[in-house]
PDB file of C-alpha atoms and ligand atoms in Angstrom:
ATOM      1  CA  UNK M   1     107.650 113.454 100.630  1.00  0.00           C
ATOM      2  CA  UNK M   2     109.974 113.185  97.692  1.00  0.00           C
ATOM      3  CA  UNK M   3     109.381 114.181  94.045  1.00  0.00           C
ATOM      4  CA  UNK M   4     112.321 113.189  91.335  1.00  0.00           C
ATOM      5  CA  UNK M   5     110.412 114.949  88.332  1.00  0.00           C
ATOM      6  CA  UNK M   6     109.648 118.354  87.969  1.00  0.00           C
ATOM      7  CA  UNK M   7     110.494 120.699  85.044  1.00  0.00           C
ATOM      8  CA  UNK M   8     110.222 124.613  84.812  1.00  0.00           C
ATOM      9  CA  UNK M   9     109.822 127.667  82.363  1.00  0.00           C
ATOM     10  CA  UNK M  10     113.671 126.543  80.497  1.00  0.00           C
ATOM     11  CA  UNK M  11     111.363 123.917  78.290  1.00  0.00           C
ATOM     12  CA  UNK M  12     109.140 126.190  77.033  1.00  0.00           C
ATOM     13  CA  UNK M  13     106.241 124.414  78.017  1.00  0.00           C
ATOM     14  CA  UNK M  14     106.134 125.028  82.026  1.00  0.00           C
ATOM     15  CA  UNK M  15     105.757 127.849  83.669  1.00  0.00           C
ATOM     16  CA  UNK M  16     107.622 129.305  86.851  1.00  0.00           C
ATOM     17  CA  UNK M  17     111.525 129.528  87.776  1.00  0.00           C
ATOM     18  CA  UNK M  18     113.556 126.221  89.702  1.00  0.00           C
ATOM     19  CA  UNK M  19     113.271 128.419  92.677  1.00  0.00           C
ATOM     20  CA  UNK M  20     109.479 128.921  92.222  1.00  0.00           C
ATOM     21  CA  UNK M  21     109.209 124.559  92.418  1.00  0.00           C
ATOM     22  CA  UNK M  22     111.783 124.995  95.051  1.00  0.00           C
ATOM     23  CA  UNK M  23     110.058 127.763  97.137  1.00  0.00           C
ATOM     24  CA  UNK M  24     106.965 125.357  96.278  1.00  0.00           C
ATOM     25  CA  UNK M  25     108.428 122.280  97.414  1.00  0.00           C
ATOM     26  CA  UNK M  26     109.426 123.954 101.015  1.00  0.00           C
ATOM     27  CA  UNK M  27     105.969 124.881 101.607  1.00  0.00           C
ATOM     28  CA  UNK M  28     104.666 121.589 100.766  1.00  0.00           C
ATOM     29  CA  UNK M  29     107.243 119.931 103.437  1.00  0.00           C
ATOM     30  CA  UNK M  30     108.836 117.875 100.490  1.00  0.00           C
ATOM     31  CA  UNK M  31     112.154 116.881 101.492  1.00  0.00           C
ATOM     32  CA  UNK M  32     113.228 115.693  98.584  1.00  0.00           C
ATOM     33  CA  UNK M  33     113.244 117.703  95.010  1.00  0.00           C
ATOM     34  CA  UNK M  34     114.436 116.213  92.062  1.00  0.00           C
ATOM     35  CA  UNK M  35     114.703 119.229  89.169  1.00  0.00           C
ATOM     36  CA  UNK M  36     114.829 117.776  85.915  1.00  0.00           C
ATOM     37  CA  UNK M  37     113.856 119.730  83.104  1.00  0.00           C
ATOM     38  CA  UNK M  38     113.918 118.241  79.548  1.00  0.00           C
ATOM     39  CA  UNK M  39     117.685 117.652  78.112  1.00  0.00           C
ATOM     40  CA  UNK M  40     118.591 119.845  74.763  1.00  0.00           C
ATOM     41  CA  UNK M  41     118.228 117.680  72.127  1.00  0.00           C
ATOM     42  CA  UNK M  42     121.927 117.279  71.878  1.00  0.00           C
ATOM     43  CA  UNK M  43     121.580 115.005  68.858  1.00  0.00           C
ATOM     44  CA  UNK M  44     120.547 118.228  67.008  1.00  0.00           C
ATOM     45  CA  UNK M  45     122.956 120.294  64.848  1.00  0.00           C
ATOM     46  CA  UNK M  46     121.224 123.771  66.259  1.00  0.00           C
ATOM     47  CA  UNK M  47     121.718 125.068  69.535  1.00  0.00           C
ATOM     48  CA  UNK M  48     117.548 125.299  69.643  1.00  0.00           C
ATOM     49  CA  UNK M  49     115.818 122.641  67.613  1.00  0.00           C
ATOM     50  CA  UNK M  50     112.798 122.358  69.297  1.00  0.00           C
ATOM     51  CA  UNK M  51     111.784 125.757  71.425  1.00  0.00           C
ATOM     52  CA  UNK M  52     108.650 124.197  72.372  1.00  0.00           C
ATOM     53  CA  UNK M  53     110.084 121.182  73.479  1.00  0.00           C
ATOM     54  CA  UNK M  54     113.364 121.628  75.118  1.00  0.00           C
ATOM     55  CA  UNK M  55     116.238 124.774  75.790  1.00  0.00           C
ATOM     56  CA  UNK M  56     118.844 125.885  73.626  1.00  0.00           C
ATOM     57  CA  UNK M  57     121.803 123.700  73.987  1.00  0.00           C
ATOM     58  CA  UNK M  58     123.606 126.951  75.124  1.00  0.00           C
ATOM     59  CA  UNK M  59     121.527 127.050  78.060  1.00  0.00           C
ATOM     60  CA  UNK M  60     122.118 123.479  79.396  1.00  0.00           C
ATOM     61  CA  UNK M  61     125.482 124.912  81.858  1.00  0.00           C
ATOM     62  CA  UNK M  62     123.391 127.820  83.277  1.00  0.00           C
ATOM     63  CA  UNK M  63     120.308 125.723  84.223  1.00  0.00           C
ATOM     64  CA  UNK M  64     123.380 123.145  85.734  1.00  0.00           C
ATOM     65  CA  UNK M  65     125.014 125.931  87.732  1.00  0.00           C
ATOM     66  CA  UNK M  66     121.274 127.561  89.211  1.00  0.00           C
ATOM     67  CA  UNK M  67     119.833 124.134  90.159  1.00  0.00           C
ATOM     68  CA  UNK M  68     123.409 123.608  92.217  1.00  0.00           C
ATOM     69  CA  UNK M  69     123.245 126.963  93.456  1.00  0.00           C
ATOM     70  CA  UNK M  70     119.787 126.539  94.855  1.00  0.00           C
ATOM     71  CA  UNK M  71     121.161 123.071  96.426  1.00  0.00           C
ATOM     72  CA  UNK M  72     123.871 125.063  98.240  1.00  0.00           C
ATOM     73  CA  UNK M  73     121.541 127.782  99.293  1.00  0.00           C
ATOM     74  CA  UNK M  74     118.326 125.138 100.308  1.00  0.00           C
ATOM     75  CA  UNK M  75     120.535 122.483 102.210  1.00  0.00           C
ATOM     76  CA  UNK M  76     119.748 123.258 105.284  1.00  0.00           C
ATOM     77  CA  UNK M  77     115.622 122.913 104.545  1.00  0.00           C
ATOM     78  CA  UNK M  78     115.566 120.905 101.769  1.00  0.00           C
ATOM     79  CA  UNK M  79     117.508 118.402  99.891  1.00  0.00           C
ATOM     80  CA  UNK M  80     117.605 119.463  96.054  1.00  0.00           C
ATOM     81  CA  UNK M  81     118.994 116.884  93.391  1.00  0.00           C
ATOM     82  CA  UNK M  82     120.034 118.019  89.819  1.00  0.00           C
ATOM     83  CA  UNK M  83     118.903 116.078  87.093  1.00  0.00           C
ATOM     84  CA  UNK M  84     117.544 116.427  83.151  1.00  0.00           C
ATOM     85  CA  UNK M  85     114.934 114.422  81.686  1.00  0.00           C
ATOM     86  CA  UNK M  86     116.707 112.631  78.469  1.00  0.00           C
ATOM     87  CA  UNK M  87     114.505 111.650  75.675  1.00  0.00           C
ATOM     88  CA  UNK M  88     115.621 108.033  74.353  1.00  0.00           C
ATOM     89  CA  UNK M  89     116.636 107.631  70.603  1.00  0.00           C
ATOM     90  CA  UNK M  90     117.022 104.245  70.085  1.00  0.00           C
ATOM     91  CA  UNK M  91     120.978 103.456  68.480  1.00  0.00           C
ATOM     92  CA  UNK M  92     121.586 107.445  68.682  1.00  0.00           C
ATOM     93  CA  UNK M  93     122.312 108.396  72.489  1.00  0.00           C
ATOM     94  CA  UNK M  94     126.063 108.884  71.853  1.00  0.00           C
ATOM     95  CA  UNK M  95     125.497 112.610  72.116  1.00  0.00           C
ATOM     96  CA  UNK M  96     123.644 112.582  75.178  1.00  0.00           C
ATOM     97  CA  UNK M  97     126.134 110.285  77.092  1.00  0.00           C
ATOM     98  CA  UNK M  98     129.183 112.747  75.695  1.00  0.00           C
ATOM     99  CA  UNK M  99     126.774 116.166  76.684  1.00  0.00           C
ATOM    100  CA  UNK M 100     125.821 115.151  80.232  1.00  0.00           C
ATOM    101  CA  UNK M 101     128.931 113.258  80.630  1.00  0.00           C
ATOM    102  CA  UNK M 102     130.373 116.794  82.243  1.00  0.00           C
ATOM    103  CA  UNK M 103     128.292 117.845  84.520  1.00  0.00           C
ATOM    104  CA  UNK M 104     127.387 116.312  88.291  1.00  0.00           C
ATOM    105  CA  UNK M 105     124.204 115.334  87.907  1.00  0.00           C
ATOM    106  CA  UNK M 106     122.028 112.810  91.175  1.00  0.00           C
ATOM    107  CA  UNK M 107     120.493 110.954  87.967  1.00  0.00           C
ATOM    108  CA  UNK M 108     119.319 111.376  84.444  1.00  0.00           C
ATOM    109  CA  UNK M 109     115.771 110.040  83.898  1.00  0.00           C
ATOM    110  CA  UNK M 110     114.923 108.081  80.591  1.00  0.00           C
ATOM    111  CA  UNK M 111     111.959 108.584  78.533  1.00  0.00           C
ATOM    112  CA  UNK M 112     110.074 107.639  75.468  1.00  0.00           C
ATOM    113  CA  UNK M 113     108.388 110.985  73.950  1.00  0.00           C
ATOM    114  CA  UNK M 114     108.962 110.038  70.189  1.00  0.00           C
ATOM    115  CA  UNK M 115     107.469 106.629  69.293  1.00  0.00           C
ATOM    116  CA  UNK M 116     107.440 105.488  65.552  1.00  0.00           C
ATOM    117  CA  UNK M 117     108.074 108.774  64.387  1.00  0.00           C
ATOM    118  CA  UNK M 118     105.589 110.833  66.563  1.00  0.00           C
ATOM    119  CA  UNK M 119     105.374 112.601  69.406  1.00  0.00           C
ATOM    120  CA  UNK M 120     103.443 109.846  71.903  1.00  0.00           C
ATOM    121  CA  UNK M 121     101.018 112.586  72.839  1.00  0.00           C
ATOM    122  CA  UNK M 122      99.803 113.009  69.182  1.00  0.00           C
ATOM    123  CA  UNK M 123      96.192 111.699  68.546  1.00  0.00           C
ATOM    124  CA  UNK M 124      96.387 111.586  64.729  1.00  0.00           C
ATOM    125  CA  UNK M 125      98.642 108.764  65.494  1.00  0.00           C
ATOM    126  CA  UNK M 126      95.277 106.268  66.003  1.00  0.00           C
ATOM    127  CA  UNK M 127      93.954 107.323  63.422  1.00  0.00           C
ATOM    128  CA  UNK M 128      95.318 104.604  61.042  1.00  0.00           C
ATOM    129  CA  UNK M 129      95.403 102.024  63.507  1.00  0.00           C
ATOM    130  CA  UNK M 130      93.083  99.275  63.488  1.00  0.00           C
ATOM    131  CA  UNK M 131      90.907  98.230  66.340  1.00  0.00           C
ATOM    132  CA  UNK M 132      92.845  94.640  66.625  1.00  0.00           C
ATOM    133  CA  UNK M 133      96.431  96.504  65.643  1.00  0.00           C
ATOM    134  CA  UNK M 134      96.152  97.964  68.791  1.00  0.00           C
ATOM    135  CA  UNK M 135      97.778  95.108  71.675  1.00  0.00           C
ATOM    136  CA  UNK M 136     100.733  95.410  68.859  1.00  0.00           C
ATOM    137  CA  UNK M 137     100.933  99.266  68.406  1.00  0.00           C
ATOM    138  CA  UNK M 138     100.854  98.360  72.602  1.00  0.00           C
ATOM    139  CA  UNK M 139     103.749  95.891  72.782  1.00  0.00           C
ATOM    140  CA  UNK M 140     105.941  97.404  70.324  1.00  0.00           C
ATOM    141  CA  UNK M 141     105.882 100.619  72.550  1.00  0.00           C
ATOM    142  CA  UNK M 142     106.961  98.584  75.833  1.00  0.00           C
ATOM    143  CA  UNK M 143     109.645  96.821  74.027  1.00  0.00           C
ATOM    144  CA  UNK M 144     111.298 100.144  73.239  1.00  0.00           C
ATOM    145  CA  UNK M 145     110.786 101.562  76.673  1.00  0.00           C
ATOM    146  CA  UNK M 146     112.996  98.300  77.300  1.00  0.00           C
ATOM    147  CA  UNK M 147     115.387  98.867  75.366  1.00  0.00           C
ATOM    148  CA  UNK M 148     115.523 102.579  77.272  1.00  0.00           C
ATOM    149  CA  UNK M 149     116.068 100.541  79.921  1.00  0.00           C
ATOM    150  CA  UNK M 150     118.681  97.944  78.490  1.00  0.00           C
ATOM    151  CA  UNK M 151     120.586 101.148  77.448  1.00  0.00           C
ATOM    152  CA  UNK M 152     121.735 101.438  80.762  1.00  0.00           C
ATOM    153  CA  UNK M 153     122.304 105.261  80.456  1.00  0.00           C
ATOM    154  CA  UNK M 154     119.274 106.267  82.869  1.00  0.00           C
ATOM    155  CA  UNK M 155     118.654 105.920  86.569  1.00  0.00           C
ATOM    156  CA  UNK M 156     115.282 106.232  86.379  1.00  0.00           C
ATOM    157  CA  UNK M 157     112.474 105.158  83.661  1.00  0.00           C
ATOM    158  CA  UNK M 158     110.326 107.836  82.984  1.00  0.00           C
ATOM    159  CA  UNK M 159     106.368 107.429  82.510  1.00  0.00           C
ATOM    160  CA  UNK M 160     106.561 104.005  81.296  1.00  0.00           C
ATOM    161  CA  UNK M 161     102.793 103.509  79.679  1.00  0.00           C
ATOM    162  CA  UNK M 162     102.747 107.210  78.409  1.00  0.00           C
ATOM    163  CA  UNK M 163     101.136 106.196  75.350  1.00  0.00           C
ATOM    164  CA  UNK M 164      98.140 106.043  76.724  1.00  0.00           C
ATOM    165  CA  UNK M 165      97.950 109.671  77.563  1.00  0.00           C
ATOM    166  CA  UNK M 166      95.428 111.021  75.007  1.00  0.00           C
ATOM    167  CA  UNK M 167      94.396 107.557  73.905  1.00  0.00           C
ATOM    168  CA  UNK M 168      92.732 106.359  76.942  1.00  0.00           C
ATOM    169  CA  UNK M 169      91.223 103.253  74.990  1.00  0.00           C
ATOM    170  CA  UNK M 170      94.783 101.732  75.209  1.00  0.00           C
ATOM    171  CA  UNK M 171      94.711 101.294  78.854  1.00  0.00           C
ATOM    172  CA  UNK M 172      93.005  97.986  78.721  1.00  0.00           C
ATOM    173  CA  UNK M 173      94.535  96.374  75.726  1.00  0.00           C
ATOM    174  CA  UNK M 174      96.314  93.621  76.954  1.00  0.00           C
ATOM    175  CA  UNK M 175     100.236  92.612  76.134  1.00  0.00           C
ATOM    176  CA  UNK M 176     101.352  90.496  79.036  1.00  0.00           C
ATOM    177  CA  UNK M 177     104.213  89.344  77.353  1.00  0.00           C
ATOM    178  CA  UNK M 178     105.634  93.271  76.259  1.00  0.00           C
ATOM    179  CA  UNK M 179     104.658  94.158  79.741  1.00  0.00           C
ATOM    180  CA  UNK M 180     106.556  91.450  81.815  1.00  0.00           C
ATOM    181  CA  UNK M 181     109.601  91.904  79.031  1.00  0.00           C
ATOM    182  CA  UNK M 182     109.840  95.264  80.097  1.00  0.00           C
ATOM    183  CA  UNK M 183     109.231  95.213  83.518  1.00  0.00           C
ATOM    184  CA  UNK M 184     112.278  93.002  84.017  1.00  0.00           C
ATOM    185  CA  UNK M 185     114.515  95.133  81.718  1.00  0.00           C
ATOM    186  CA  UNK M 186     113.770  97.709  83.777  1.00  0.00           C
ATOM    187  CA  UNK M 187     114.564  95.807  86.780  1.00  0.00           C
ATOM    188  CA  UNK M 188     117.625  93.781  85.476  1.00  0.00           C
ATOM    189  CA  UNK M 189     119.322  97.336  84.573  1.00  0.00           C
ATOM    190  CA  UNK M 190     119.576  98.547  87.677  1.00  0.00           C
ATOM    191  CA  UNK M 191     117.173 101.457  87.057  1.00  0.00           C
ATOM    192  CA  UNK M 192     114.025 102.347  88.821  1.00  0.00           C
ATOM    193  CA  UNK M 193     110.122 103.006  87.412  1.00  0.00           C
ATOM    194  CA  UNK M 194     108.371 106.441  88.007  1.00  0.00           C
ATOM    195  CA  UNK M 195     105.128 106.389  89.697  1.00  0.00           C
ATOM    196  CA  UNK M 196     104.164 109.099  87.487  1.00  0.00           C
ATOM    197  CA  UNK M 197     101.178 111.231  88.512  1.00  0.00           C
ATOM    198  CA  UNK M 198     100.605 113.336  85.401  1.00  0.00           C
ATOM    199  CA  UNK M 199      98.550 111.063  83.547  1.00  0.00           C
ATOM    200  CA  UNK M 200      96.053 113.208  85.428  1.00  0.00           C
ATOM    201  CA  UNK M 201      97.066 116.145  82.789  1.00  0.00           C
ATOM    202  CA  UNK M 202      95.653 113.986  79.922  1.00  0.00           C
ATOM    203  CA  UNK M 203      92.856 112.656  78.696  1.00  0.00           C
ATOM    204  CA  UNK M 204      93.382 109.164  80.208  1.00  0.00           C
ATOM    205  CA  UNK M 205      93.633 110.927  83.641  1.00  0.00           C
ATOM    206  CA  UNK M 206      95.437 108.659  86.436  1.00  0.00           C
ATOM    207  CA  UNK M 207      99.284 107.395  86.579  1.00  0.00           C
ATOM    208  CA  UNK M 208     101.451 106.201  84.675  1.00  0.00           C
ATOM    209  CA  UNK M 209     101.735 103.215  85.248  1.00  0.00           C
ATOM    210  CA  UNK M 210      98.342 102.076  85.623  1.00  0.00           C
ATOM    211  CA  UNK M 211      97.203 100.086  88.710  1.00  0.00           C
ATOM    212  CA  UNK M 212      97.584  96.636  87.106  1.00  0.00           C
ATOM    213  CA  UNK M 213     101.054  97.091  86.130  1.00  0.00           C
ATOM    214  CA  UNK M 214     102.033  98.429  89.293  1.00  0.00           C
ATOM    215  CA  UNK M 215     100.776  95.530  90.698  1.00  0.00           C
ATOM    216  CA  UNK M 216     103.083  93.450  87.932  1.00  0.00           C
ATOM    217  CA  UNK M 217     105.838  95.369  88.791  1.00  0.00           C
ATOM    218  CA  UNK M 218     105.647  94.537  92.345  1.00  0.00           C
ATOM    219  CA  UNK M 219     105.875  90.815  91.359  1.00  0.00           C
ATOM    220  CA  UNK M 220     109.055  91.067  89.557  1.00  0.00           C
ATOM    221  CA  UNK M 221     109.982  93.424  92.716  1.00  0.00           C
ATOM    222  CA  UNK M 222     110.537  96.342  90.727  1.00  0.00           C
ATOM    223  CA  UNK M 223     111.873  99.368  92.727  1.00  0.00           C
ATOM    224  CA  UNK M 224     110.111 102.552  92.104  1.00  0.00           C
ATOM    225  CA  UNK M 225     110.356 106.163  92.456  1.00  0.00           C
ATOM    226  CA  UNK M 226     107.662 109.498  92.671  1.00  0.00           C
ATOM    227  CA  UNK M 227     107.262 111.604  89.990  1.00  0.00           C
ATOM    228  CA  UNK M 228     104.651 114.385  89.865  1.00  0.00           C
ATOM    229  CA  UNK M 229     106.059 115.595  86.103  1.00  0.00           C
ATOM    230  CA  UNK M 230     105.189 118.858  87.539  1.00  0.00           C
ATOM    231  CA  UNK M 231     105.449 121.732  84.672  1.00  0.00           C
ATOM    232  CA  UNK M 232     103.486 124.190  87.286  1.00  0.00           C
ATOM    233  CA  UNK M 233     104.719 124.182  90.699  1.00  0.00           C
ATOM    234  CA  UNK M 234     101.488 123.905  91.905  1.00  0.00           C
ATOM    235  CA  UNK M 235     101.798 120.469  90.900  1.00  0.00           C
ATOM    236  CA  UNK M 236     104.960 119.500  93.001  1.00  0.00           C
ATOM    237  CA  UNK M 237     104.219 116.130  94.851  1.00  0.00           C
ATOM    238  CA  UNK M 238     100.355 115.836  93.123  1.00  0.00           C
ATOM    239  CA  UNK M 239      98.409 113.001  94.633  1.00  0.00           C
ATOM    240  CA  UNK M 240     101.499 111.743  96.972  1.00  0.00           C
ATOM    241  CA  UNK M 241      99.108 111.079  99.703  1.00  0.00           C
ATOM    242  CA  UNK M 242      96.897 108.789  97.252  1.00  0.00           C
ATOM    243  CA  UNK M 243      99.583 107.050  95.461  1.00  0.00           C
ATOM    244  CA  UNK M 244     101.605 106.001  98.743  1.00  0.00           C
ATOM    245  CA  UNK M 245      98.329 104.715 100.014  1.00  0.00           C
ATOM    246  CA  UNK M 246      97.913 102.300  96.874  1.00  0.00           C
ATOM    247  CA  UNK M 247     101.769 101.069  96.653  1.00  0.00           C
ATOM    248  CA  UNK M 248     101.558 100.447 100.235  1.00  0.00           C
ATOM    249  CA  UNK M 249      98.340  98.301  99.710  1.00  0.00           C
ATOM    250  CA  UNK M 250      99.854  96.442  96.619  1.00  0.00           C
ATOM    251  CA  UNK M 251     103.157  95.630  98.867  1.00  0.00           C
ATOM    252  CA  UNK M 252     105.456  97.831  98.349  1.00  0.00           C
ATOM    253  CA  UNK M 253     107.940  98.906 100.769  1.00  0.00           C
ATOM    254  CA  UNK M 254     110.697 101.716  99.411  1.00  0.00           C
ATOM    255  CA  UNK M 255     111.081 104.599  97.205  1.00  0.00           C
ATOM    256  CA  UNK M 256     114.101 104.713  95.259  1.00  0.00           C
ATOM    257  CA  UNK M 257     116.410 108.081  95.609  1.00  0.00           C
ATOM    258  CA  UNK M 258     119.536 108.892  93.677  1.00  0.00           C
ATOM    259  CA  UNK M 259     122.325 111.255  95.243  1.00  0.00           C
ATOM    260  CA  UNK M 260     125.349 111.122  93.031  1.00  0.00           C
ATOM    261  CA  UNK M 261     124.352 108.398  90.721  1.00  0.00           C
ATOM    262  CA  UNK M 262     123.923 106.227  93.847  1.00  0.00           C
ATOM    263  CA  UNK M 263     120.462 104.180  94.656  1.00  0.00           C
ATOM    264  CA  UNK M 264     119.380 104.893  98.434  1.00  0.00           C
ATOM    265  CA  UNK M 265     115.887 103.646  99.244  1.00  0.00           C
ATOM    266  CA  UNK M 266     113.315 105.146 101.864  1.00  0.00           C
ATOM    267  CA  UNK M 267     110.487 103.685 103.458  1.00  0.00           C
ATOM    268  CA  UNK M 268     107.324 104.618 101.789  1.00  0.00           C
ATOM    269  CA  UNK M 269     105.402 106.985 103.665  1.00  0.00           C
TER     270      UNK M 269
HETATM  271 ZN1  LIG U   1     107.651 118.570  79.522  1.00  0.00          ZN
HETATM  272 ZN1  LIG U   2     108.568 113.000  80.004  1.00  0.00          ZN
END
């Protein structure tokens, strides 16, 4: 089992230490564990912008130096690869790439949590939007998780159809065009997709992405990665079982891992 997405209590919205998902992980048999709690919002001019969302910037060497610690101590039972979850700003990244330029991070994981000015998780954002808006609202939100992707600053693309989350209505609005556009941004960038299993913590339940665009992203032979997006280590590898029984139905072969910015695959299992 692998799992290249897990955060911890740094964020302020998990709970438990890196060696609580660590300590987790070992139980569970995982023998791969990605730690990759939410990057500072470097872009910010304090050192804690958001408490609720990220830590300090101060903070960012210290959670560095434990995660490598707890590599060094772990190696002998279980692999441990350092990463941070960057949030993507469209046109302003230059103080992410300078920030995490320093440190020896596996891979940096890309995601979309601000969309058109609000958090994607907020549900006053539908409250405006019209009925037939919607497949718009849908494909303008794909073409900016490609454009995450065209950066070329991440390794892997984080929850790619997390808009959806507490809108579960938007699951079945179509936008083949968006979809296929950012499938093969993803793809053409060298980057891999999350199979992202906290869609189970919203209200649309299920992964992100859905079943469909799995299936689409299999076409344009998309390589992809496991996420649980744990922030309780309870949740460390959630529904790996279930979701390596689906990819392996829908064709695919390999997970993606990166150890020092370089892409190693596995066979699915
Ligand atoms: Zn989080
Ligand atoms: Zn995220």
């Amino acid at each position: 089992m692998i799992d290249l997405h897990t955060h911890h209590q740094r964020c302020g919205h998990a709970t438990g230490s890196l060696r609580d998902y660590v300590v987790e992980a070992l139980e569970k048999g995982v023998k791969v564990l990605g730690l990759s709690d939410h990057t500072p919002m470097f872009a910010s001019k304090e050192d804690h912008a958001l408490p609720p969302v990220a830590m300090p910037k101060s903070e960012f060497p210290s959670y560095v130096a434990e995660a490598l610690a707890l590599k060094a101590e772990f190696e002998n039972s279980i692999e441990i690869l350092v990463s941070t979850e960057a949030d993507y700003f469209h046109g302003r990244m230059d103080a992410y790439t300078e920030a995490l330029g320093g440190y020896p991070l596996d891979y940096v994981i890309g995601s979309l949590h601000m969309f058109e000015g609000r958090d994607i998780f907020d549900v006053t954002r539908w409250e405006a939007v019209e009925e037939n808006d919607l497949a718009a609202v849908k494909a303008r939100y794909f073409r900016a998780v490609a454009a995450c992707a065209q950066s070329r600053l991440f390794h892997v693309i984080g929850h790619v159809d997390a808009l959806k989350g507490n809108y579960p209505n938007l699951d079945a609005v179509p936008a083949p065009a968006a979809t296929d556009e950012m499938l093969l941004a993803i793809r053409n960038s060298g980057a891999v997709m999350e199979v992202n299993t906290s869609g189970g913590t919203k209200q649309c339940g299920g992964w992100y992405p859905n079943f469909d665009l799995l299936e689409r992203a299999h076409h344009f032979q998309v390589p992809i990665t496991f996420a649980s997006d744990a922030h309780v280590p309870e949740r460390i590898c959630d529904q790996y079982p279930e979701v390596v029984r689906v990819l392996s139905d829908i064709g695919f072969k390999a997970w993606t891992v990166f150890r020092n910015q370089e892409a190693r695959e596995y066979p699915l299992c």
